[in-house]
CSV table of C-alpha atoms in Angstrom, one decimal:
chain,number,residue,atom,x,y,z
A,52,MET,CA,45.2,-199.5,53.6
A,53,GLY,CA,44.6,-203.0,54.9
A,54,ASN,CA,47.1,-205.6,56.1
A,55,LYS,CA,46.8,-207.5,52.9
A,56,THR,CA,48.5,-204.8,50.9
A,57,HIS,CA,51.4,-204.7,53.4
A,58,GLN,CA,52.0,-208.4,52.9
A,59,ILE,CA,52.3,-208.3,49.1
A,60,ASP,CA,55.6,-208.7,47.2
A,61,PHE,CA,56.8,-206.8,44.1
A,62,TYR,CA,58.7,-208.3,41.3
A,63,ILE,CA,61.4,-206.4,39.3
A,64,ILE,CA,60.9,-207.8,35.8
A,65,ALA,CA,62.8,-205.2,33.7
A,66,ILE,CA,65.9,-207.3,33.7
A,67,SER,CA,64.2,-210.4,32.3
A,68,LYS,CA,62.3,-208.3,29.7
A,69,ASN,CA,65.4,-206.2,28.8
A,70,GLY,CA,67.0,-209.1,26.9
A,71,GLY,CA,70.7,-209.5,26.1
A,72,PRO,CA,73.3,-211.3,28.1
A,73,LEU,CA,72.9,-210.8,31.9
A,74,PHE,CA,76.6,-210.9,32.3
A,75,LEU,CA,77.0,-207.8,30.2
A,76,LEU,CA,74.3,-206.0,32.2
A,77,PHE,CA,75.9,-207.0,35.4
A,78,VAL,CA,79.4,-205.8,34.3
A,79,THR,CA,77.9,-202.5,33.1
A,80,PHE,CA,76.1,-201.7,36.4
A,81,LEU,CA,79.1,-202.9,38.5
A,82,LEU,CA,81.6,-200.7,36.6
A,83,LEU,CA,79.3,-197.7,36.9
A,84,TYR,CA,78.8,-198.3,40.6
A,85,LEU,CA,82.6,-198.8,41.3
A,86,ILE,CA,83.6,-195.7,39.2
A,87,SER,CA,80.9,-193.6,41.0
A,88,LEU,CA,82.1,-194.8,44.5
A,89,ILE,CA,85.8,-194.3,43.7
A,90,TRP,CA,85.5,-190.9,42.1
A,91,ASN,CA,83.0,-189.5,44.6
A,92,MET,CA,85.1,-190.7,47.5
A,93,ILE,CA,88.3,-189.2,45.9
A,94,ILE,CA,86.6,-185.8,45.6
A,95,PHE,CA,85.2,-186.1,49.2
A,96,VAL,CA,88.6,-187.0,50.7
A,97,VAL,CA,90.6,-184.4,48.6
A,98,ILE,CA,88.2,-181.6,49.5
A,99,PHE,CA,88.3,-182.6,53.2
A,100,LEU,CA,92.1,-182.8,53.3
A,101,ASP,CA,93.2,-179.9,51.1
A,102,SER,CA,93.3,-176.6,52.9
A,103,HIS,CA,93.0,-174.7,49.6
A,104,LEU,CA,89.6,-176.2,48.9
A,105,GLN,CA,88.0,-175.0,52.2
A,106,LYS,CA,85.6,-172.7,50.3
A,107,PRO,CA,81.7,-172.7,50.1
A,108,MET,CA,81.8,-174.0,46.5
A,109,TYR,CA,83.8,-177.1,47.4
A,110,PHE,CA,81.8,-177.6,50.7
A,111,PHE,CA,78.6,-177.9,48.5
A,112,LEU,CA,80.4,-180.2,46.1
A,113,CYS,CA,81.5,-182.4,49.0
A,114,ASN,CA,77.9,-182.8,50.0
A,115,LEU,CA,76.9,-183.5,46.4
A,116,SER,CA,79.5,-186.3,46.3
A,117,THR,CA,78.0,-187.8,49.5
A,118,VAL,CA,74.5,-187.6,48.0
A,119,ASP,CA,75.7,-189.3,44.8
A,120,VAL,CA,77.4,-192.2,46.7
A,121,LEU,CA,74.2,-192.8,48.8
A,122,TYR,CA,72.0,-192.2,45.7
A,123,ILE,CA,73.6,-194.9,43.5
A,124,SER,CA,73.9,-197.3,46.5
A,125,VAL,CA,70.2,-197.3,47.1
A,126,ALA,CA,69.3,-199.3,44.0
A,127,VAL,CA,72.3,-200.6,42.2
A,128,PRO,CA,73.6,-203.2,44.8
A,129,LYS,CA,70.0,-204.7,44.9
A,130,LEU,CA,70.0,-204.7,41.1
A,131,LEU,CA,73.3,-206.6,41.0
A,132,ASP,CA,71.9,-209.1,43.5
A,133,ILE,CA,68.9,-209.7,41.4
A,134,ILE,CA,71.1,-210.4,38.3
A,135,ILE,CA,73.3,-212.8,40.2
A,136,THR,CA,70.7,-214.7,42.2
A,137,GLY,CA,67.7,-214.4,39.8
A,138,ASN,CA,65.5,-213.7,42.8
A,139,ASN,CA,63.6,-210.6,41.7
A,140,LYS,CA,61.2,-210.5,44.6
A,141,VAL,CA,61.1,-207.4,46.7
A,142,SER,CA,58.9,-207.1,49.8
A,143,PHE,CA,56.5,-204.3,50.4
A,144,ILE,CA,58.7,-202.8,53.2
A,145,ALA,CA,61.9,-203.1,51.2
A,146,CYS,CA,60.3,-201.6,48.1
A,147,TYR,CA,58.9,-198.6,49.9
A,148,THR,CA,62.1,-198.1,51.9
A,149,GLN,CA,64.1,-198.0,48.6
A,150,MET,CA,61.6,-195.6,47.1
A,151,TYR,CA,61.8,-193.3,50.2
A,152,CYS,CA,65.6,-193.3,50.2
A,153,PHE,CA,65.8,-192.7,46.5
A,154,THR,CA,63.3,-189.9,46.5
A,155,SER,CA,65.0,-188.3,49.5
A,156,LEU,CA,68.4,-188.2,47.9
A,157,ALA,CA,67.0,-187.0,44.5
A,158,CYS,CA,65.2,-184.1,46.3
A,159,THR,CA,68.3,-183.4,48.3
A,160,GLU,CA,70.4,-183.3,45.1
A,161,ILE,CA,67.9,-180.9,43.5
A,162,CYS,CA,68.2,-178.6,46.6
A,163,LEU,CA,72.0,-178.8,46.6
A,164,LEU,CA,72.2,-178.0,42.8
A,165,THR,CA,69.9,-175.0,43.5
A,166,THR,CA,72.1,-173.8,46.4
A,167,MET,CA,75.2,-174.2,44.2
A,168,SER,CA,73.7,-172.0,41.5
A,169,TYR,CA,72.9,-169.4,44.2
A,170,ASP,CA,76.6,-169.6,45.4
A,171,ARG,CA,77.8,-169.0,41.8
A,172,TYR,CA,75.4,-166.0,41.5
A,173,ILE,CA,76.8,-164.4,44.7
A,174,ALA,CA,80.4,-165.1,43.6
A,175,ILE,CA,80.0,-163.6,40.1
A,176,CYS,CA,77.4,-160.9,40.6
A,177,ARG,CA,78.2,-159.7,44.1
A,178,PRO,CA,81.9,-160.6,44.6
A,179,LEU,CA,82.6,-157.9,47.2
A,180,HIS,CA,79.8,-159.2,49.5
A,181,TYR,CA,80.6,-162.9,48.9
A,182,THR,CA,82.5,-163.6,52.2
A,183,LEU,CA,79.9,-161.7,54.1
A,184,ILE,CA,76.9,-163.6,52.6
A,185,MET,CA,78.4,-167.1,52.1
A,186,HIS,CA,80.0,-167.4,55.6
A,187,LYS,CA,80.5,-170.8,57.3
A,188,ARG,CA,77.2,-170.6,59.3
A,189,MET,CA,75.2,-169.7,56.2
A,190,CYS,CA,76.7,-172.6,54.2
A,191,ASN,CA,75.9,-175.0,57.1
A,192,LEU,CA,72.4,-173.8,57.3
A,193,LEU,CA,71.9,-174.1,53.5
A,194,VAL,CA,73.2,-177.6,53.4
A,195,ALA,CA,71.2,-178.7,56.5
A,196,GLY,CA,68.1,-177.2,54.8
A,197,CYS,CA,68.8,-179.3,51.7
A,198,TRP,CA,69.1,-182.6,53.6
A,199,THR,CA,66.2,-181.8,55.9
A,200,SER,CA,63.8,-180.7,53.1
A,201,GLY,CA,64.8,-183.7,50.9
A,202,PHE,CA,64.2,-186.4,53.6
A,203,SER,CA,61.1,-184.7,55.2
A,204,ASN,CA,59.5,-184.2,51.7
A,205,SER,CA,60.2,-187.8,50.8
A,206,LEU,CA,58.6,-189.0,54.0
A,207,PHE,CA,55.4,-187.2,53.1
A,208,VAL,CA,55.4,-188.7,49.6
A,209,THR,CA,56.1,-192.2,50.9
A,210,ILE,CA,53.3,-192.1,53.5
A,211,PHE,CA,50.9,-190.8,50.8
A,212,ALA,CA,52.1,-193.6,48.4
A,213,SER,CA,51.6,-196.3,51.1
A,214,ARG,CA,47.8,-195.7,50.7
A,215,LEU,CA,47.9,-197.0,47.1
A,216,SER,CA,46.1,-200.3,46.6
A,217,PHE,CA,47.4,-203.3,44.6
A,218,CYS,CA,44.8,-205.7,43.3
A,219,GLY,CA,46.4,-207.7,40.5
A,220,ALA,CA,49.9,-208.4,39.3
A,221,THR,CA,52.7,-206.6,41.2
A,222,ASN,CA,55.3,-206.8,38.4
A,223,LEU,CA,57.5,-203.6,38.1
A,224,ASN,CA,58.7,-203.2,34.6
A,225,GLN,CA,61.6,-201.0,36.0
A,226,PHE,CA,65.0,-201.5,37.5
A,227,PHE,CA,64.0,-200.3,41.0
A,228,CYS,CA,60.9,-199.3,43.0
A,229,ASP,CA,60.0,-196.1,41.3
A,230,ILE,CA,56.9,-194.1,42.3
A,231,LYS,CA,55.8,-193.7,38.7
A,232,THR,CA,55.8,-197.5,38.1
A,233,LEU,CA,54.1,-198.2,41.4
A,234,THR,CA,51.3,-195.7,40.5
A,235,LYS,CA,50.9,-197.5,37.1
A,236,ILE,CA,50.2,-200.9,38.6
A,237,SER,CA,48.0,-199.7,41.5
A,238,CYS,CA,44.3,-200.0,41.4
A,239,GLY,CA,41.4,-197.9,42.7
A,240,ASP,CA,41.1,-194.1,42.6
A,241,LYS,CA,44.5,-192.5,41.9
A,242,LYS,CA,43.3,-188.9,41.3
A,243,GLU,CA,44.2,-187.7,44.8
A,244,PHE,CA,47.7,-189.3,44.6
A,245,GLN,CA,48.3,-187.9,41.1
A,246,THR,CA,47.3,-184.4,42.3
A,247,MET,CA,49.9,-184.8,45.2
A,248,ILE,CA,52.6,-185.9,42.7
A,249,PHE,CA,51.8,-182.9,40.5
A,250,THR,CA,52.1,-180.6,43.5
A,251,GLU,CA,55.4,-182.3,44.5
A,252,ALA,CA,56.8,-181.9,40.9
A,253,LEU,CA,55.9,-178.2,41.1
A,254,LEU,CA,57.4,-177.6,44.5
A,255,MET,CA,60.5,-179.8,44.3
A,256,GLY,CA,61.1,-179.8,40.5
A,257,PHE,CA,59.8,-176.7,38.8
A,258,CYS,CA,60.3,-174.1,41.6
A,259,PRO,CA,64.1,-175.0,42.1
A,260,PHE,CA,64.5,-175.0,38.3
A,261,VAL,CA,63.0,-171.4,38.1
A,262,LEU,CA,65.4,-170.3,40.9
A,263,ILE,CA,68.4,-171.8,39.0
A,264,LEU,CA,67.2,-170.2,35.8
A,265,MET,CA,67.0,-166.8,37.5
A,266,SER,CA,70.5,-167.2,39.0
A,267,TYR,CA,72.0,-168.1,35.6
A,268,THR,CA,70.1,-165.3,33.8
A,269,LYS,CA,71.7,-162.8,36.3
A,270,ILE,CA,75.1,-164.5,35.9
A,271,ILE,CA,75.1,-164.5,32.1
A,272,SER,CA,73.9,-160.9,32.1
A,273,ASN,CA,76.6,-159.8,34.5
A,274,VAL,CA,79.4,-161.8,32.6
A,275,LEU,CA,78.4,-160.2,29.3
A,276,LYS,CA,78.9,-156.8,30.8
A,277,MET,CA,82.5,-157.5,31.7
A,278,LYS,CA,85.0,-155.7,29.4
A,279,SER,CA,87.9,-158.1,29.8
A,280,VAL,CA,87.7,-161.3,27.8
A,281,GLY,CA,89.9,-163.0,30.5
A,282,GLN,CA,87.4,-162.1,33.2
A,283,ARG,CA,84.5,-163.5,31.1
A,284,LYS,CA,86.4,-166.8,30.5
A,285,LYS,CA,87.2,-167.1,34.2
A,286,ALA,CA,83.7,-166.4,35.3
A,287,PHE,CA,82.2,-168.9,32.8
A,288,SER,CA,84.8,-171.6,33.7
A,289,THR,CA,83.5,-171.6,37.3
A,290,CYS,CA,80.0,-172.3,36.1
A,291,THR,CA,80.5,-174.8,33.2
A,292,SER,CA,80.8,-177.9,35.5
A,293,HIS,CA,77.8,-177.0,37.5
A,294,LEU,CA,75.8,-176.2,34.3
A,295,THR,CA,76.8,-179.6,32.7
A,296,VAL,CA,75.7,-181.5,35.9
A,297,LEU,CA,72.4,-179.5,36.0
A,298,LEU,CA,71.6,-180.2,32.3
A,299,LEU,CA,72.4,-183.9,32.8
A,300,PHE,CA,70.4,-184.3,36.0
A,301,TYR,CA,67.4,-182.2,35.0
A,302,GLY,CA,67.4,-183.6,31.4
A,303,THR,CA,67.0,-187.2,32.5
A,304,LEU,CA,64.6,-186.2,35.3
A,305,LEU,CA,62.3,-184.4,32.9
A,306,CYS,CA,62.5,-187.1,30.2
A,307,MET,CA,61.7,-189.8,32.8
A,308,TYR,CA,58.7,-188.1,34.5
A,309,MET,CA,57.4,-185.6,32.1
A,310,ILE,CA,57.2,-187.5,28.8
A,311,PRO,CA,53.5,-188.5,28.1
A,312,PRO,CA,52.7,-192.2,27.9
A,313,SER,CA,53.1,-193.9,24.5
A,314,GLU,CA,53.7,-197.4,23.1
A,315,ASN,CA,57.4,-197.3,23.9
A,316,SER,CA,57.1,-195.3,27.1
A,317,GLU,CA,58.1,-198.2,29.4
A,318,GLN,CA,61.2,-198.9,27.3
A,319,LEU,CA,62.1,-195.2,27.3
A,320,ASP,CA,61.5,-195.1,31.1
A,321,GLN,CA,64.0,-197.9,31.5
A,322,VAL,CA,66.7,-196.2,29.4
A,323,PHE,CA,66.3,-192.9,31.2
A,324,SER,CA,66.2,-194.6,34.6
A,325,VAL,CA,69.6,-196.1,33.9
A,326,PHE,CA,70.9,-192.5,33.3
A,327,TYR,CA,69.0,-191.2,36.3
A,328,LEU,CA,70.0,-194.1,38.5
A,329,ALA,CA,73.6,-194.9,37.7
A,330,VAL,CA,75.1,-192.7,34.9
A,331,THR,CA,74.4,-189.3,36.4
A,332,PRO,CA,76.1,-190.0,39.8
A,333,THR,CA,79.0,-191.6,37.9
A,334,LEU,CA,79.5,-188.6,35.6
A,335,ASN,CA,79.1,-185.9,38.2
A,336,PRO,CA,82.5,-186.3,39.9
A,337,LEU,CA,84.2,-186.8,36.6
A,338,ILE,CA,82.7,-183.6,35.2
A,339,TYR,CA,83.8,-181.6,38.2
A,340,SER,CA,87.3,-183.2,38.5
A,341,LEU,CA,88.1,-182.8,34.7
A,342,ARG,CA,86.8,-179.3,34.4
A,343,ASN,CA,88.2,-177.9,37.7
A,344,LYS,CA,91.9,-177.0,37.9
A,345,ASP,CA,91.9,-176.7,41.7
A,346,ILE,CA,90.4,-180.2,42.2
A,347,ASN,CA,92.8,-181.6,39.6
A,348,SER,CA,95.8,-180.1,41.3
A,349,ALA,CA,94.5,-181.2,44.7
A,350,ILE,CA,94.1,-184.8,43.5
A,351,ILE,CA,97.6,-184.9,42.0
A,352,HIS,CA,99.0,-183.4,45.2
A,353,THR,CA,97.2,-185.9,47.4
A,354,LEU,CA,98.2,-188.9,45.3
A,355,SER,CA,101.8,-187.8,45.1
A,356,ARG,CA,101.9,-187.2,48.9
A,357,SER,CA,100.3,-190.7,49.5
A,358,MET,CA,102.9,-192.3,47.2
A,359,SER,CA,105.8,-190.6,49.0
A,360,CYS,CA,104.5,-191.8,52.4
A,361,MET,CA,104.3,-195.4,51.1
A,362,GLN,CA,107.9,-195.4,49.9
């Protein structure tokens, strides 16, 4: 790719085309951003401080909260800046850096959600071997693998994407530098790149989804064999939060990248990107905190202890 391509600028035009008062759009994204930061940080701090939450399940959740904080911070602050200043220009380097970080964190989240489903499988289907399998070193290795695979995979995708050529208008009808939108506006032969994207979707999207499906098939089968209704409820209660987050994340991901092009595809992409970009990392900590008694108790205990220290 020539130097000319490296010197181009991209323009985020989704905001101006979206219509409606910009103040309302600004307030919406700002609230989502602040709620996500506050709740994810609360979960991170509570898990870190509470000795009762030093378990593999909460260790993975702590990492998920970290990913969500970084994930929403990659695009939303820049979006807020565009709304305030009206300057929607993004340099080539800034655009591809944003795409790299966003893709890295999305891939890391997929790997973490897959790891968390494996953790639930071991806890419910092989409870007697849980402490032997999910020991501290194993948990550290799994989390390290999630972060490493996410960022290394994204580097490969970004290097490949940097070979795209841009001949005409560089307007991105999206809220951030998204690989799908960049492919749409690029010129030249895109078959090789589209093949790579399909392979990536298979490896980082479909394969983890199959592993999650296998884990939950085993979990459901095992839970249904339990004779006690109380045991069944307890087993399912440890999975409901994770399942809700999975459905939310994979649902928006599939809708955004798997829906075939149509007349309203760009508008639909924008709607799903808002969910994918800001709503999902905002709802994740709320789902886990509202559905988990241990986290609820830990939050109340930490807050009450903080209040007593202040008095």
